PDB file of C-alpha atoms in Angstrom:
ATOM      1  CA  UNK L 792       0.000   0.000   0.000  1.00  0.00           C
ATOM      2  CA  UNK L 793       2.809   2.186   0.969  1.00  0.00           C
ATOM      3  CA  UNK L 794       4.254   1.573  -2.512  1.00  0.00           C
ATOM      4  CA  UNK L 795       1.334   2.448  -4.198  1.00  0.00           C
ATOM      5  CA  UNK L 796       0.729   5.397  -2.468  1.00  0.00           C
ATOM      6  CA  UNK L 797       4.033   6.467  -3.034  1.00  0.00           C
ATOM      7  CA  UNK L 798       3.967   6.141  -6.891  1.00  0.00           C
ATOM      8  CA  UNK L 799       1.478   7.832  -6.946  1.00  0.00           C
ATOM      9  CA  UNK L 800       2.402  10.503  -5.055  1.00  0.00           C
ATOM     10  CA  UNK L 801       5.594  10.196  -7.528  1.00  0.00           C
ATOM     11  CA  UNK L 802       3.595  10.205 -10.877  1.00  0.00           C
ATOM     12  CA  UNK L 803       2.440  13.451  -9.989  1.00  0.00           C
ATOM     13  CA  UNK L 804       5.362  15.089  -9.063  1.00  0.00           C
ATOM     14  CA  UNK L 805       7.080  14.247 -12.547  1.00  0.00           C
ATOM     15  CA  UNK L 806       3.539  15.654 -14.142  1.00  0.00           C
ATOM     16  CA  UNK L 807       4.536  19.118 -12.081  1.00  0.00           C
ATOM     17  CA  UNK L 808       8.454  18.421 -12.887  1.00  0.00           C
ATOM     18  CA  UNK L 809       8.241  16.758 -16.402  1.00  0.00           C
ATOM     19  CA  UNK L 810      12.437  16.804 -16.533  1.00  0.00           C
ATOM     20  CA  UNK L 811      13.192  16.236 -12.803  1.00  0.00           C
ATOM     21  CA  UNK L 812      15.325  13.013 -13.234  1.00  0.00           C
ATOM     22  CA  UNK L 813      15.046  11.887  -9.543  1.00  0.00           C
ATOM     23  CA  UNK L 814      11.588  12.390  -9.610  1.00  0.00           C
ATOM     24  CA  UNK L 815      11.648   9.250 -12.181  1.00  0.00           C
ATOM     25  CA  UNK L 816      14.586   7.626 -10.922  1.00  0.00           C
ATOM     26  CA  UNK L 817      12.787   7.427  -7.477  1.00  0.00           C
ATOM     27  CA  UNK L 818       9.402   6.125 -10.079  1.00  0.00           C
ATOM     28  CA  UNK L 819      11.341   3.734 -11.489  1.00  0.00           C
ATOM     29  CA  UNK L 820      13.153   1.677  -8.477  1.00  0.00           C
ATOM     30  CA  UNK L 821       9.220   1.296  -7.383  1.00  0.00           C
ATOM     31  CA  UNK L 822       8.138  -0.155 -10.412  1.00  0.00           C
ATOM     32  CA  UNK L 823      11.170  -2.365 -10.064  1.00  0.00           C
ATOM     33  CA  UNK L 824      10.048  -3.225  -6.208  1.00  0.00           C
ATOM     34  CA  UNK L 825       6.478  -3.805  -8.091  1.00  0.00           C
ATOM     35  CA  UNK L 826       7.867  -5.974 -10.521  1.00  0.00           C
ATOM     36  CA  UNK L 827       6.752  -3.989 -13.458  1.00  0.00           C
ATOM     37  CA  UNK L 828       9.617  -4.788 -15.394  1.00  0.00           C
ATOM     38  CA  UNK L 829       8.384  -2.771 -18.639  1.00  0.00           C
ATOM     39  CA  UNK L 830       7.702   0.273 -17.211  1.00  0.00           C
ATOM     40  CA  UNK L 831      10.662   0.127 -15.063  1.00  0.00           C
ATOM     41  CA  UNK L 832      12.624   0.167 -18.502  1.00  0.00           C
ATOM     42  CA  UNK L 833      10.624   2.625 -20.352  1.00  0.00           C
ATOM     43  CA  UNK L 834      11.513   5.322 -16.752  1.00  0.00           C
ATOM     44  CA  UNK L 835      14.977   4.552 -16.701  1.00  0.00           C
ATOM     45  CA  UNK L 836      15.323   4.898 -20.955  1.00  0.00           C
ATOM     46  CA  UNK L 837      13.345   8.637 -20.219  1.00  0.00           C
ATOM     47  CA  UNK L 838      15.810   9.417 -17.837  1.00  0.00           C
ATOM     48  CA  UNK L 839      18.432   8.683 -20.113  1.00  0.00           C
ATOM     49  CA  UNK L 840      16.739  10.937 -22.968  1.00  0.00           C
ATOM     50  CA  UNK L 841      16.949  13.757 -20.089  1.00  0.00           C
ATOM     51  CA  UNK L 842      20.157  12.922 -19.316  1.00  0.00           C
ATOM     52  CA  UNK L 843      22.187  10.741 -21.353  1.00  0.00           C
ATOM     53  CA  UNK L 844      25.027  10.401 -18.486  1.00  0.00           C
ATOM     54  CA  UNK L 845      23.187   9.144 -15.762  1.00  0.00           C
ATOM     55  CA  UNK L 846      25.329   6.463 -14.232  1.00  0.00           C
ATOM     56  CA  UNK L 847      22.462   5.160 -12.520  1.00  0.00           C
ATOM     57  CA  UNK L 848      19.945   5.179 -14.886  1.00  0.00           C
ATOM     58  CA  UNK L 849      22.588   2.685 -17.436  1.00  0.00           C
ATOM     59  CA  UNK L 850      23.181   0.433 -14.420  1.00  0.00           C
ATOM     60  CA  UNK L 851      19.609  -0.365 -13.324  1.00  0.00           C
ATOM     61  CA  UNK L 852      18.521  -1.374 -17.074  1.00  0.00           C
ATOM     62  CA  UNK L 853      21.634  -3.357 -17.035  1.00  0.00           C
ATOM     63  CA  UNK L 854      19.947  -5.634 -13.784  1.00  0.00           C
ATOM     64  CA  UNK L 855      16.867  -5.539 -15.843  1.00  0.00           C
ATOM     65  CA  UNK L 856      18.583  -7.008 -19.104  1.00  0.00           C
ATOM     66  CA  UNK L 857      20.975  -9.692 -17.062  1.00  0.00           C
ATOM     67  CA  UNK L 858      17.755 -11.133 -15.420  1.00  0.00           C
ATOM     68  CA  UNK L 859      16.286 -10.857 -18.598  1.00  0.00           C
ATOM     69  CA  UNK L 860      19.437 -13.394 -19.621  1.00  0.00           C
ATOM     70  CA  UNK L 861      20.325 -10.197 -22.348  1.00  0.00           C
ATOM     71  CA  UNK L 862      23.483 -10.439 -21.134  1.00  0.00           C
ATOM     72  CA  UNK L 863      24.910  -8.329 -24.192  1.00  0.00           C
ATOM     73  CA  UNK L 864      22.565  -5.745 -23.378  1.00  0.00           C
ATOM     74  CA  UNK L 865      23.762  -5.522 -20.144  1.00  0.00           C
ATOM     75  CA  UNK L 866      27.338  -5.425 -21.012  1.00  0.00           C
ATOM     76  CA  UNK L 867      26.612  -2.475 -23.164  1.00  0.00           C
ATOM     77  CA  UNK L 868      24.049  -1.021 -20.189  1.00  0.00           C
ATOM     78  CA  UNK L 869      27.369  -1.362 -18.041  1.00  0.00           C
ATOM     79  CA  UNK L 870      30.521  -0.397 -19.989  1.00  0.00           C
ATOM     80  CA  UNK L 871      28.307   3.563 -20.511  1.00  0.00           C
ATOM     81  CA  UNK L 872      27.636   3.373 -16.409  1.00  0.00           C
ATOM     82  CA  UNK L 873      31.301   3.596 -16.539  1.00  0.00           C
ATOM     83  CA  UNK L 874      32.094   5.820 -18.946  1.00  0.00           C
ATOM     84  CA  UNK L 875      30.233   8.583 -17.198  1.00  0.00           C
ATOM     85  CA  UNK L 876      30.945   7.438 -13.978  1.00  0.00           C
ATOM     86  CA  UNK L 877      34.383   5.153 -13.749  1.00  0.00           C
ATOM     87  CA  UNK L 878      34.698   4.568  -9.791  1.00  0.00           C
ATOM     88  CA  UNK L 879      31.233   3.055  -9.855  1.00  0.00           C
ATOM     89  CA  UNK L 880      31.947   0.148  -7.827  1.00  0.00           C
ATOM     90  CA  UNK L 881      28.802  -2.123  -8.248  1.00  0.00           C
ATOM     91  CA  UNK L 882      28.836  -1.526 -11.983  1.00  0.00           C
ATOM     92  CA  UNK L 883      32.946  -2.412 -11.755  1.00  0.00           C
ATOM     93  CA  UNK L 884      32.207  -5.797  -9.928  1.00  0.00           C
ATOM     94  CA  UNK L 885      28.712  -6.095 -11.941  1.00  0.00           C
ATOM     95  CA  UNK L 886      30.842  -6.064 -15.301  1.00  0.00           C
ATOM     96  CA  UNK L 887      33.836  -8.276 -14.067  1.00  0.00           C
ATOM     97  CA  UNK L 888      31.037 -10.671 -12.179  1.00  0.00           C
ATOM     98  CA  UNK L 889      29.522 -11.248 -16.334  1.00  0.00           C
ATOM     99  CA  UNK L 890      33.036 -11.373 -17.659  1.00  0.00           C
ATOM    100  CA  UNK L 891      34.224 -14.006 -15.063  1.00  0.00           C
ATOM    101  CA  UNK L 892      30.555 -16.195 -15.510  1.00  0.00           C
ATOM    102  CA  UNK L 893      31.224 -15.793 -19.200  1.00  0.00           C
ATOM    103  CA  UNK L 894      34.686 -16.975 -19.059  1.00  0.00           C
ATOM    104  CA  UNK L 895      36.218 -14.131 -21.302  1.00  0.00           C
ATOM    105  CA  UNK L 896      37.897 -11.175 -20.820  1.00  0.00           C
ATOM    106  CA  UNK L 897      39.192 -12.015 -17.141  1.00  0.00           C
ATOM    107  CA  UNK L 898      42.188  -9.928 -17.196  1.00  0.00           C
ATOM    108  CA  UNK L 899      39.764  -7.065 -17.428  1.00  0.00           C
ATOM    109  CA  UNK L 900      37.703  -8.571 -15.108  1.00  0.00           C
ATOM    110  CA  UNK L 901      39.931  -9.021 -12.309  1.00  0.00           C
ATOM    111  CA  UNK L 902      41.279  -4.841 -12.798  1.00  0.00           C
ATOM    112  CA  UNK L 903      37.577  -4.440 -12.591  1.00  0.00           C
ATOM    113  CA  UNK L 904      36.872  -6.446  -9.795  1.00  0.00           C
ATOM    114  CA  UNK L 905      39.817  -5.502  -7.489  1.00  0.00           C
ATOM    115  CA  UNK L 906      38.576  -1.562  -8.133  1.00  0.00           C
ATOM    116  CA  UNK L 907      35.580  -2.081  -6.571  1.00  0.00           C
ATOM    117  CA  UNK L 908      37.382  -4.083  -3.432  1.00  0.00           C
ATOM    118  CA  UNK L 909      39.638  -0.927  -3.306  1.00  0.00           C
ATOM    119  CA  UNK L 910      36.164   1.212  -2.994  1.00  0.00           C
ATOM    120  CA  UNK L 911      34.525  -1.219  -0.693  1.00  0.00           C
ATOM    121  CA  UNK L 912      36.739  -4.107   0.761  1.00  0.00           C
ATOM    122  CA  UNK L 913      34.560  -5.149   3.153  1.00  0.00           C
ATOM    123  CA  UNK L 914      31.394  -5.791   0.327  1.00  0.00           C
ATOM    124  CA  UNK L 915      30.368  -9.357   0.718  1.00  0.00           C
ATOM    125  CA  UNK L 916      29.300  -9.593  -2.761  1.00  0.00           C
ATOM    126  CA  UNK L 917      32.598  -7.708  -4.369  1.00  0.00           C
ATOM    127  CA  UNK L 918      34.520 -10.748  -2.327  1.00  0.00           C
ATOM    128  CA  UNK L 919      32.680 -13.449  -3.893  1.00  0.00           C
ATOM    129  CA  UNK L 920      33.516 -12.139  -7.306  1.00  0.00           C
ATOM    130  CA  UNK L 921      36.886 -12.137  -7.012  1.00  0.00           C
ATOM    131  CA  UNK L 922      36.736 -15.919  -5.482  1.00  0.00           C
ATOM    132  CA  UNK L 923      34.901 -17.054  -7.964  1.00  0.00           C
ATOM    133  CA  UNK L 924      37.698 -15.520 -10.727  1.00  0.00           C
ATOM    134  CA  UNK L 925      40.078 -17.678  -8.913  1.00  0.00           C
ATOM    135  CA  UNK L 926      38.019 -20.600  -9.253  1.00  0.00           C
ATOM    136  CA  UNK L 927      37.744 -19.592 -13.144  1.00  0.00           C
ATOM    137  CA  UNK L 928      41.388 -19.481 -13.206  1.00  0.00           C
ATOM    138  CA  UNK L 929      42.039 -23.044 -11.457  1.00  0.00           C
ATOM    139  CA  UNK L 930      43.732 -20.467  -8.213  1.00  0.00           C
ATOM    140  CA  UNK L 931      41.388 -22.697  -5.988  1.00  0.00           C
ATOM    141  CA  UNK L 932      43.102 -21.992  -2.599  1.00  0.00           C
ATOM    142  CA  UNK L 933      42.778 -18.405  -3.243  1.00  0.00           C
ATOM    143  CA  UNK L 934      39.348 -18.676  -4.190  1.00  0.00           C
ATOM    144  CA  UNK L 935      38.493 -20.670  -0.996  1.00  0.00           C
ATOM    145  CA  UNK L 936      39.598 -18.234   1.345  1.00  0.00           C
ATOM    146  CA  UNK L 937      37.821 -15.576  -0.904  1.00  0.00           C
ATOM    147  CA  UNK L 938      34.536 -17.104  -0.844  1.00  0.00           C
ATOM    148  CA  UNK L 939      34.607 -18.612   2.822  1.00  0.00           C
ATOM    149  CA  UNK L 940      35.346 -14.884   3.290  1.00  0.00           C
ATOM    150  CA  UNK L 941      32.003 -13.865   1.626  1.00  0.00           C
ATOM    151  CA  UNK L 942      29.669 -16.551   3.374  1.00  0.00           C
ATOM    152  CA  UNK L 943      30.624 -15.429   6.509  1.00  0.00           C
ATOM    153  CA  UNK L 944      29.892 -11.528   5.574  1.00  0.00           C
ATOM    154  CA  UNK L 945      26.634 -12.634   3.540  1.00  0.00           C
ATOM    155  CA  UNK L 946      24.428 -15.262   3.459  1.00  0.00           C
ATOM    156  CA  UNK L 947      23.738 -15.616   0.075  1.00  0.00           C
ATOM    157  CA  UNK L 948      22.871 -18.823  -2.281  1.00  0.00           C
ATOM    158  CA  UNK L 949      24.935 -17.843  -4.892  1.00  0.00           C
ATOM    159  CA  UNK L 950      27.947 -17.510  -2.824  1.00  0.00           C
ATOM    160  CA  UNK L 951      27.442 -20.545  -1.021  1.00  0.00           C
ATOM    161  CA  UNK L 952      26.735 -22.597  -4.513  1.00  0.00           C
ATOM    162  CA  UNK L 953      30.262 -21.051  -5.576  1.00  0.00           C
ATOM    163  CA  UNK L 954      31.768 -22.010  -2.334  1.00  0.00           C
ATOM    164  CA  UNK L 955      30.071 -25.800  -3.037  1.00  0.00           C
ATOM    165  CA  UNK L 956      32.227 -25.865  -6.366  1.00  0.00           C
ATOM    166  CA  UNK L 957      35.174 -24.915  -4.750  1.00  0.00           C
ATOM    167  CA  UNK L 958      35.179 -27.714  -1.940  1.00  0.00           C
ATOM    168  CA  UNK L 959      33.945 -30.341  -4.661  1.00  0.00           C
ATOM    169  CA  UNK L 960      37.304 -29.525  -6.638  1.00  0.00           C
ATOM    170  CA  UNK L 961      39.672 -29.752  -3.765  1.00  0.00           C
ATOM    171  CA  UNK L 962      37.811 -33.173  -3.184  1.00  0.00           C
ATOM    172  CA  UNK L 963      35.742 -32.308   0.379  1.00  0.00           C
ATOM    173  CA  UNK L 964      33.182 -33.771  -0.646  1.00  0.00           C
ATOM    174  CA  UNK L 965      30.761 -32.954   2.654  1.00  0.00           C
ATOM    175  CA  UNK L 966      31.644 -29.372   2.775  1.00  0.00           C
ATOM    176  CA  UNK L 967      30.289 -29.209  -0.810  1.00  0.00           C
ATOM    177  CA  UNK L 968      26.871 -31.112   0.088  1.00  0.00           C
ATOM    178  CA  UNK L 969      26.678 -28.913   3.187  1.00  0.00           C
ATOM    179  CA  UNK L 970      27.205 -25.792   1.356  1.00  0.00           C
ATOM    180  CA  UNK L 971      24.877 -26.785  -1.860  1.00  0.00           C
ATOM    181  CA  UNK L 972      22.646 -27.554   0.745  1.00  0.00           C
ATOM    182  CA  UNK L 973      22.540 -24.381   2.822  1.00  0.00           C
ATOM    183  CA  UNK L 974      22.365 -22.459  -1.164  1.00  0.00           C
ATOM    184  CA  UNK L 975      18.754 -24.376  -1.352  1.00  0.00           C
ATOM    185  CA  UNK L 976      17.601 -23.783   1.985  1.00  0.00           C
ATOM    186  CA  UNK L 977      18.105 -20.130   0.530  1.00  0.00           C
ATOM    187  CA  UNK L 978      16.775 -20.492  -2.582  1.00  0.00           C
ATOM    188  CA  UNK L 979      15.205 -23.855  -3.203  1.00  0.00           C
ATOM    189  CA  UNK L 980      14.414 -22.850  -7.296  1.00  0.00           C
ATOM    190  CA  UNK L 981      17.975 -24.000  -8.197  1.00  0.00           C
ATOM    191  CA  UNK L 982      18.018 -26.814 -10.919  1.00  0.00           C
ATOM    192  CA  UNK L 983      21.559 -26.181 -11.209  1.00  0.00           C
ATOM    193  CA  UNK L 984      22.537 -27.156  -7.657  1.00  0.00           C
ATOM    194  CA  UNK L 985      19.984 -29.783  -7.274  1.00  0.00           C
ATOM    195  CA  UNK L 986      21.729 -31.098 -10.043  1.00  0.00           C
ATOM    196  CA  UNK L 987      25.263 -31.644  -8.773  1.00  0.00           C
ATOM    197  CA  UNK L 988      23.525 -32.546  -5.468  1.00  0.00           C
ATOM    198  CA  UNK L 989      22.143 -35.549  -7.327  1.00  0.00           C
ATOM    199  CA  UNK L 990      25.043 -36.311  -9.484  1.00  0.00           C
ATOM    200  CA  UNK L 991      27.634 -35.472  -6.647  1.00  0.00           C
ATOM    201  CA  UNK L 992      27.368 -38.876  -4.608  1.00  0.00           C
ATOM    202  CA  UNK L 993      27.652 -38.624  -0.724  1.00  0.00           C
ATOM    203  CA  UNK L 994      30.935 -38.247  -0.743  1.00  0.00           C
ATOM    204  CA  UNK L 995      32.781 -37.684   3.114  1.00  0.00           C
TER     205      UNK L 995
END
């Protein structure tokens, strides 16, 4: 109700201020919230005929594309967030994070990557990144402590399905159950890690 109420409140306020862009920015993360994916494009693509720069504006259609699996959109949505704005640290990790899932370009992924950490070592999610690059680059002790780093900062299923892989390819086998386990408790839509739960064996 609150929501509601609020976007409407905000739907007026860009009728009165038809070029205030965080008037729409503000419209557009609650139509994201709402899960009205098309107009949450259409606000964030007028904000960026107001103002072609907007950092923001680039990086929140590029989370719209990637879950739309357009992940060349969303390169494209990314590399402009950083042209206008290079120190951008969730669009740095956000671009190295596609580079490292799509195996290419990990040189500029890990510059990427390692900017953000610089911005924000302490970011949970900017950690698992760079542990999962290590486990893309076969540096699996590295990418251990990275991503046993991460679990304990957030508890996330995607970090903990990363931290599965990691344990299965150093061979402990239970730590990987346990942690593909605790991913599914999170998130228990995840054909991927039911998979290698299946497949895995029971391992000790």
């Amino acid at each position: 109700d609150a929501n509601r109420e609020y976007e409407i409140v905000l739907k007026l306020a860009s009728q009165r201020e038809p070029e205030n862009v965080e008037v729409y920015r503000s419209l557009g993360l609650i139509y994201l919230k709402q899960k009205k994916i098309d107009l949450a494009i259409k606000t964030f693509q007028l904000i960026l005929k107001l103002a072609p720069q907007d950092a923001e504006a680039h990086f929140y259609l590029a989370t719209i594309y990637d879950e739309q699996k357009d992940r060349k959109q969303a390169e494209e949505e990314l590399k402009s967030a950083l042209s206008s704005k290079p120190d951008f640290a969730d669009a740095l990790n956000y671009l190295g994070y596609i580079y490292t899932e799509e195996n290419k370009n990990l040189g500029q992924a890990e510059t990427m990557i390692r900017k953000a950490l610089e911005i924000s070592p302490d970011n949970g999610a900017y950690i698992d990144s760079m542990g999962w690059l290590y486990y893309k680059q076969a540096k699996y002790e590295h990418a251990l402590a990275m991503l046993e780093k991460a679990s304990q900062i957030i508890n996330d299923p995607v970090v903990l399905d990363h931290l599965g892989d990691v344990y299965a390819v150093l061979g402990q086998s239970q730590k990987a159950r346990d942690s593909w386990k605790k991913s599914l408790k999170l998130d228990s839509h995840q054909l991927k890690v039911k998979e290698k739960l299946n497949n895995y064996g029971s391992g000790k």
